mmCIF file of C-alpha atoms in Angstrom:
data_model
loop_
_atom_site.group_PDB
_atom_site.id
_atom_site.type_symbol
_atom_site.label_atom_id
_atom_site.label_comp_id
_atom_site.label_asym_id
_atom_site.label_seq_id
_atom_site.Cartn_x
_atom_site.Cartn_y
_atom_site.Cartn_z
ATOM 1 C CA MET A 1 164.201 -81.030 47.117
ATOM 2 C CA ALA A 2 160.983 -82.169 45.423
ATOM 3 C CA ASP A 3 158.868 -80.758 48.279
ATOM 4 C CA LEU A 4 160.501 -77.375 47.851
ATOM 5 C CA LEU A 5 160.251 -77.127 44.054
ATOM 6 C CA PHE A 6 157.119 -79.207 43.427
ATOM 7 C CA PRO A 7 154.901 -79.003 46.539
ATOM 8 C CA GLY A 8 151.975 -81.399 46.428
ATOM 9 C CA ILE A 9 153.047 -82.950 43.117
ATOM 10 C CA GLY A 10 153.981 -86.628 43.201
ATOM 11 C CA VAL A 11 157.492 -86.477 41.763
ATOM 12 C CA GLU A 12 160.927 -87.380 43.045
ATOM 13 C CA VAL A 13 164.110 -85.532 42.080
ATOM 14 C CA GLU A 14 166.744 -88.094 41.095
ATOM 15 C CA GLU A 15 169.521 -85.743 40.039
ATOM 16 C CA MET A 16 170.229 -82.002 39.964
ATOM 17 C CA VAL A 17 172.854 -80.296 37.814
ATOM 18 C CA LEU A 18 173.585 -76.609 38.386
ATOM 19 C CA GLY A 19 174.843 -74.756 35.351
ATOM 20 C CA GLU A 20 175.861 -71.142 34.945
ATOM 21 C CA ASP A 21 172.456 -70.039 33.651
ATOM 22 C CA GLU A 22 170.419 -73.236 33.863
ATOM 23 C CA VAL A 23 169.324 -75.843 36.406
ATOM 24 C CA ARG A 24 168.651 -79.371 35.107
ATOM 25 C CA LEU A 25 166.542 -81.697 37.190
ATOM 26 C CA ALA A 26 166.044 -85.391 36.511
ATOM 27 C CA VAL A 27 162.623 -86.254 37.950
ATOM 28 C CA ARG A 28 160.263 -89.204 37.929
ATOM 29 C CA SER A 29 156.735 -89.895 39.108
ATOM 30 C CA VAL A 30 156.215 -91.678 42.411
ATOM 31 C CA ALA A 31 152.619 -92.713 41.667
ATOM 32 C CA ALA A 32 152.008 -96.464 41.566
ATOM 33 C CA SER A 33 149.395 -96.247 38.808
ATOM 34 C CA ALA A 34 147.777 -93.842 36.356
ATOM 35 C CA VAL A 35 144.344 -93.374 34.808
ATOM 36 C CA CYS A 36 143.762 -94.369 31.185
ATOM 37 C CA PRO A 37 142.440 -91.315 29.281
ATOM 38 C CA GLY A 38 140.356 -93.570 27.026
ATOM 39 C CA CYS A 39 138.286 -95.501 29.561
ATOM 40 C CA GLY A 40 139.184 -94.016 32.954
ATOM 41 C CA ARG A 41 140.473 -97.288 34.399
ATOM 42 C CA MET A 42 143.520 -97.331 36.669
ATOM 43 C CA SER A 43 146.534 -99.222 35.378
ATOM 44 C CA SER A 44 149.921 -100.086 36.825
ATOM 45 C CA ARG A 45 151.143 -102.434 34.067
ATOM 46 C CA LEU A 46 154.319 -100.923 32.683
ATOM 47 C CA HIS A 47 154.962 -100.935 28.939
ATOM 48 C CA CYS A 48 158.131 -98.810 28.777
ATOM 49 C CA TYR A 49 159.882 -95.655 29.956
ATOM 50 C CA TYR A 50 160.669 -92.598 27.852
ATOM 51 C CA ARG A 51 162.262 -89.190 28.428
ATOM 52 C CA ARG A 52 160.334 -85.947 28.318
ATOM 53 C CA ARG A 53 162.039 -82.577 28.489
ATOM 54 C CA LEU A 54 160.023 -79.753 30.006
ATOM 55 C CA ALA A 55 160.742 -76.132 30.828
ATOM 56 C CA ASP A 56 159.715 -74.978 34.300
ATOM 57 C CA ARG A 57 159.576 -71.697 36.207
ATOM 58 C CA PRO A 58 162.983 -70.122 36.858
ATOM 59 C CA VAL A 59 164.736 -70.399 40.213
ATOM 60 C CA ALA A 60 167.130 -67.666 41.402
ATOM 61 C CA GLY A 61 167.342 -66.151 37.906
ATOM 62 C CA ARG A 62 168.221 -69.469 36.238
ATOM 63 C CA ARG A 63 166.140 -71.404 33.747
ATOM 64 C CA VAL A 64 164.893 -74.770 34.957
ATOM 65 C CA ARG A 65 164.790 -77.778 32.623
ATOM 66 C CA LEU A 66 163.141 -81.001 33.714
ATOM 67 C CA ASP A 67 164.226 -84.350 32.331
ATOM 68 C CA LEU A 68 161.127 -86.330 33.223
ATOM 69 C CA ARG A 69 161.327 -90.108 33.200
ATOM 70 C CA ALA A 70 157.769 -90.768 32.071
ATOM 71 C CA ARG A 71 156.045 -94.125 31.901
ATOM 72 C CA ARG A 72 153.970 -95.640 29.157
ATOM 73 C CA LEU A 73 151.397 -97.983 30.677
ATOM 74 C CA VAL A 74 149.220 -100.773 29.274
ATOM 75 C CA CYS A 75 145.456 -100.386 29.630
ATOM 76 C CA GLY A 76 143.930 -103.510 31.172
ATOM 77 C CA ASN A 77 140.458 -102.908 29.715
ATOM 78 C CA ASP A 78 139.884 -105.097 26.626
ATOM 79 C CA ARG A 79 137.082 -102.809 25.405
ATOM 80 C CA CYS A 80 139.243 -99.679 25.530
ATOM 81 C CA GLY A 81 140.484 -98.383 22.180
ATOM 82 C CA ARG A 82 143.920 -97.612 23.609
ATOM 83 C CA ARG A 83 146.381 -100.407 24.120
ATOM 84 C CA THR A 84 148.959 -98.158 25.795
ATOM 85 C CA PHE A 85 148.890 -94.618 27.139
ATOM 86 C CA ALA A 86 151.376 -92.096 28.464
ATOM 87 C CA GLU A 87 151.250 -91.170 32.125
ATOM 88 C CA GLN A 88 150.364 -87.533 32.864
ATOM 89 C CA ILE A 89 151.381 -86.033 36.183
ATOM 90 C CA PRO A 90 148.601 -83.762 37.468
ATOM 91 C CA ALA A 91 149.634 -80.113 38.021
ATOM 92 C CA LEU A 92 152.905 -80.690 36.158
ATOM 93 C CA THR A 93 152.340 -82.054 32.651
ATOM 94 C CA SER A 94 149.727 -82.035 29.936
ATOM 95 C CA ARG A 95 149.622 -83.873 26.635
ATOM 96 C CA HIS A 96 152.242 -82.812 24.083
ATOM 97 C CA ALA A 97 153.356 -79.845 26.232
ATOM 98 C CA ARG A 98 156.964 -78.744 26.459
ATOM 99 C CA ARG A 99 156.301 -76.475 29.426
ATOM 100 C CA THR A 100 154.939 -77.261 32.850
ATOM 101 C CA THR A 101 151.458 -76.024 33.658
ATOM 102 C CA ALA A 102 152.923 -73.579 36.210
ATOM 103 C CA LEU A 103 155.213 -71.972 33.613
ATOM 104 C CA THR A 104 152.361 -71.815 31.105
ATOM 105 C CA ALA A 105 150.162 -70.066 33.686
ATOM 106 C CA GLN A 106 152.920 -67.585 34.485
ATOM 107 C CA LEU A 107 153.526 -66.795 30.805
ATOM 108 C CA THR A 108 149.780 -66.420 30.257
ATOM 109 C CA ASP A 109 149.617 -63.848 33.058
ATOM 110 C CA ILE A 110 152.516 -61.923 31.528
ATOM 111 C CA ALA A 111 150.816 -62.043 28.129
ATOM 112 C CA LEU A 112 147.508 -60.778 29.546
ATOM 113 C CA PHE A 113 149.119 -57.886 31.409
ATOM 114 C CA LEU A 114 151.723 -56.783 28.874
ATOM 115 C CA GLY A 115 150.876 -58.302 25.491
ATOM 116 C CA GLY A 116 153.269 -59.588 22.859
ATOM 117 C CA ARG A 117 156.451 -57.551 22.513
ATOM 118 C CA ALA A 118 156.593 -56.107 26.013
ATOM 119 C CA GLY A 119 155.757 -59.503 27.493
ATOM 120 C CA ALA A 120 158.525 -61.178 25.483
ATOM 121 C CA ARG A 121 161.033 -58.590 26.709
ATOM 122 C CA ILE A 122 160.117 -58.943 30.373
ATOM 123 C CA SER A 123 159.916 -62.740 30.203
ATOM 124 C CA GLY A 124 163.435 -62.800 28.758
ATOM 125 C CA ARG A 125 164.657 -60.684 31.681
ATOM 126 C CA LEU A 126 162.942 -63.128 34.072
ATOM 127 C CA ALA A 127 164.740 -66.164 32.533
ATOM 128 C CA MET A 128 161.586 -67.408 30.780
ATOM 129 C CA THR A 129 162.656 -66.795 27.202
ATOM 130 C CA THR A 130 159.789 -66.891 24.734
ATOM 131 C CA CYS A 131 158.639 -64.985 21.680
ATOM 132 C CA ARG A 132 155.733 -62.586 21.254
ATOM 133 C CA ASP A 133 153.834 -65.006 19.015
ATOM 134 C CA THR A 134 153.841 -67.650 21.747
ATOM 135 C CA LEU A 135 152.442 -65.153 24.238
ATOM 136 C CA LEU A 136 149.691 -64.147 21.834
ATOM 137 C CA ARG A 137 148.942 -67.832 21.192
ATOM 138 C CA LEU A 138 148.517 -68.350 24.937
ATOM 139 C CA ILE A 139 145.985 -65.514 25.048
ATOM 140 C CA ARG A 140 144.046 -66.972 22.106
ATOM 141 C CA ALA A 141 143.944 -70.374 23.821
ATOM 142 C CA LEU A 142 142.071 -68.967 26.811
ATOM 143 C CA PRO A 143 138.321 -69.645 26.941
ATOM 144 C CA VAL A 144 136.078 -66.768 25.937
ATOM 145 C CA PRO A 145 134.411 -65.343 29.048
ATOM 146 C CA SER A 146 130.640 -65.554 29.078
ATOM 147 C CA PRO A 147 128.885 -62.202 28.923
ATOM 148 C CA GLY A 148 127.221 -61.322 32.203
ATOM 149 C CA LEU A 149 123.807 -59.853 32.691
ATOM 150 C CA VAL A 150 123.472 -56.139 31.998
ATOM 151 C CA PRO A 151 122.202 -54.506 35.221
ATOM 152 C CA ARG A 152 120.971 -51.303 33.557
ATOM 153 C CA LEU A 153 120.745 -50.312 29.970
ATOM 154 C CA GLY A 154 120.765 -46.565 29.467
ATOM 155 C CA VAL A 155 119.557 -44.686 26.460
ATOM 156 C CA ASP A 156 121.895 -42.214 24.882
ATOM 157 C CA GLU A 157 120.634 -38.636 25.307
ATOM 158 C CA PHE A 158 121.512 -37.820 21.751
ATOM 159 C CA ALA A 159 119.413 -40.738 20.466
ATOM 160 C CA VAL A 160 116.410 -39.583 22.524
ATOM 161 C CA ARG A 161 116.497 -36.062 21.022
ATOM 162 C CA ARG A 162 116.459 -37.393 17.449
#
Protein backbone atom coordinates (compact mmCIF):
# COMPACT_ATOMS: atom_id res chain seq x y z
CA MET A 1 0.00 0.00 0.00
CA ALA A 2 2.81 2.41 0.88
CA ASP A 3 4.50 1.83 -2.50
CA LEU A 4 1.29 2.75 -4.28
CA LEU A 5 0.45 5.89 -2.30
CA PHE A 6 3.94 7.06 -1.32
CA PRO A 7 6.40 5.84 -3.99
CA GLY A 8 10.02 6.38 -3.02
CA ILE A 9 9.15 7.76 0.43
CA GLY A 10 10.33 5.73 3.41
CA VAL A 11 7.03 5.17 5.21
CA GLU A 12 5.01 2.13 6.16
CA VAL A 13 1.21 2.07 6.32
CA GLU A 14 0.16 0.48 9.61
CA GLU A 15 -3.60 0.90 9.32
CA MET A 16 -6.15 2.14 6.78
CA VAL A 17 -9.71 3.21 7.58
CA LEU A 18 -12.10 3.92 4.71
CA GLY A 19 -14.83 6.40 5.50
CA GLU A 20 -17.65 7.70 3.35
CA ASP A 21 -15.76 10.81 2.26
CA GLU A 22 -12.37 10.34 3.90
CA VAL A 23 -9.49 7.85 4.02
CA ARG A 24 -7.41 7.73 7.22
CA LEU A 25 -3.97 6.21 7.08
CA ALA A 26 -1.79 5.46 10.09
CA VAL A 27 1.80 5.68 8.85
CA ARG A 28 5.27 5.64 10.35
CA SER A 29 8.80 6.18 9.10
CA VAL A 30 10.95 3.16 8.32
CA ALA A 31 14.25 5.08 8.45
CA ALA A 32 16.69 3.91 11.13
CA SER A 33 18.05 7.40 11.81
CA ALA A 34 17.52 11.07 10.97
CA VAL A 35 19.70 14.14 10.50
CA CYS A 36 19.82 16.80 13.21
CA PRO A 37 18.84 20.16 11.66
CA GLY A 38 21.18 21.99 14.04
CA CYS A 39 24.49 20.27 13.36
CA GLY A 40 23.80 17.83 10.51
CA ARG A 41 24.81 14.74 12.49
CA MET A 42 22.89 11.49 12.10
CA SER A 43 21.11 10.22 15.19
CA SER A 44 19.14 7.10 16.01
CA ARG A 45 18.70 7.65 19.76
CA LEU A 46 14.98 7.78 20.41
CA HIS A 47 13.56 10.34 22.83
CA CYS A 48 9.82 9.78 22.30
CA TYR A 49 7.02 9.31 19.78
CA TYR A 50 4.27 11.79 18.98
CA ARG A 51 1.32 11.97 16.57
CA ARG A 52 1.18 14.33 13.63
CA ARG A 53 -1.94 14.75 11.53
CA LEU A 54 -1.40 15.73 7.91
CA ALA A 55 -3.68 16.23 4.94
CA ASP A 56 -2.60 14.54 1.71
CA ARG A 57 -3.74 14.49 -1.91
CA PRO A 58 -7.19 12.96 -2.45
CA VAL A 59 -7.67 9.41 -3.69
CA ALA A 60 -10.77 8.44 -5.71
CA GLY A 61 -12.58 11.65 -4.71
CA ARG A 62 -11.97 11.14 -0.98
CA ARG A 63 -9.86 13.28 1.31
CA VAL A 64 -6.78 11.58 2.73
CA ARG A 65 -5.69 12.19 6.33
CA LEU A 66 -2.40 10.83 7.59
CA ASP A 67 -1.87 9.99 11.24
CA LEU A 68 1.92 10.01 11.25
CA ARG A 69 3.72 8.38 14.15
CA ALA A 70 6.70 10.72 14.23
CA ARG A 71 9.83 10.32 16.32
CA ARG A 72 11.65 12.83 18.45
CA LEU A 73 15.35 11.96 18.52
CA VAL A 74 18.25 12.96 20.78
CA CYS A 75 21.20 14.69 19.14
CA GLY A 76 24.46 12.97 20.10
CA ASN A 77 26.63 16.04 19.46
CA ASP A 78 27.49 17.80 22.75
CA ARG A 79 28.29 21.05 20.91
CA CYS A 80 24.92 21.18 19.16
CA GLY A 81 22.42 23.68 20.55
CA ARG A 82 19.55 21.21 20.17
CA ARG A 83 19.13 18.47 22.69
CA THR A 84 16.25 16.84 20.80
CA PHE A 85 14.78 17.29 17.34
CA ALA A 86 11.75 16.09 15.43
CA GLU A 87 12.25 13.72 12.53
CA GLN A 88 11.26 15.07 9.11
CA ILE A 89 10.44 12.64 6.33
CA PRO A 90 11.84 13.95 3.03
CA ALA A 91 9.22 14.51 0.29
CA LEU A 92 6.40 14.10 2.81
CA THR A 93 6.72 16.52 5.74
CA SER A 94 8.19 19.89 6.54
CA ARG A 95 8.44 21.73 9.83
CA HIS A 96 5.12 22.84 11.35
CA ALA A 97 3.18 21.86 8.19
CA ARG A 98 -0.29 20.37 8.33
CA ARG A 99 -0.21 19.34 4.68
CA THR A 100 2.14 17.06 2.83
CA THR A 101 4.54 18.65 0.37
CA ALA A 102 2.68 16.97 -2.52
CA LEU A 103 -0.66 18.51 -1.49
CA THR A 104 0.98 21.90 -0.99
CA ALA A 105 2.49 21.71 -4.49
CA GLN A 106 -0.87 20.76 -5.98
CA LEU A 107 -2.67 23.62 -4.21
CA THR A 108 0.06 26.03 -5.30
CA ASP A 109 -0.47 25.01 -8.93
CA ILE A 110 -4.22 25.56 -8.58
CA ALA A 111 -3.59 28.95 -7.00
CA LEU A 112 -1.21 30.01 -9.78
CA PHE A 113 -3.58 28.97 -12.56
CA LEU A 114 -6.90 30.10 -11.09
CA GLY A 115 -6.24 32.49 -8.21
CA GLY A 116 -8.16 32.81 -4.97
CA ARG A 117 -11.91 32.35 -5.32
CA ALA A 118 -11.93 30.18 -8.43
CA GLY A 119 -9.11 28.06 -7.02
CA ALA A 120 -10.98 27.56 -3.74
CA ARG A 121 -14.09 26.45 -5.64
CA ILE A 122 -12.27 23.94 -7.83
CA SER A 123 -10.16 22.61 -4.95
CA GLY A 124 -13.35 21.97 -2.98
CA ARG A 125 -14.75 19.99 -5.93
CA LEU A 126 -11.49 17.99 -6.03
CA ALA A 127 -11.75 17.05 -2.31
CA MET A 128 -8.94 19.43 -1.30
CA THR A 129 -11.01 21.91 0.69
CA THR A 130 -9.21 25.17 1.35
CA CYS A 131 -10.01 28.87 1.39
CA ARG A 132 -8.99 31.60 -1.03
CA ASP A 133 -6.71 33.26 1.53
CA THR A 134 -4.68 30.08 1.89
CA LEU A 135 -4.23 29.87 -1.88
CA LEU A 136 -3.10 33.48 -2.04
CA ARG A 137 -0.71 32.83 0.87
CA LEU A 138 0.81 29.95 -1.09
CA ILE A 139 1.43 32.27 -4.04
CA ARG A 140 3.06 34.88 -1.80
CA ALA A 141 5.34 32.22 -0.30
CA LEU A 142 6.86 31.42 -3.69
CA PRO A 143 10.31 32.88 -4.39
CA VAL A 144 10.39 35.93 -6.63
CA PRO A 145 11.76 34.94 -10.04
CA SER A 146 14.96 36.68 -11.04
CA PRO A 147 14.61 39.04 -13.98
CA GLY A 148 16.30 37.69 -17.09
CA LEU A 149 18.44 39.59 -19.51
CA VAL A 150 16.60 41.81 -21.97
CA PRO A 151 17.57 40.63 -25.48
CA ARG A 152 16.50 43.83 -27.26
CA LEU A 153 15.29 47.10 -25.95
CA GLY A 154 13.20 49.02 -28.44
CA VAL A 155 12.47 52.69 -28.43
CA ASP A 156 8.89 53.77 -28.64
CA GLU A 157 8.15 55.53 -31.95
CA PHE A 158 6.14 58.17 -30.18
CA ALA A 159 9.07 58.99 -27.88
CA VAL A 160 11.42 59.36 -30.87
CA ARG A 161 9.15 61.91 -32.58
CA ARG A 162 9.01 64.13 -29.49
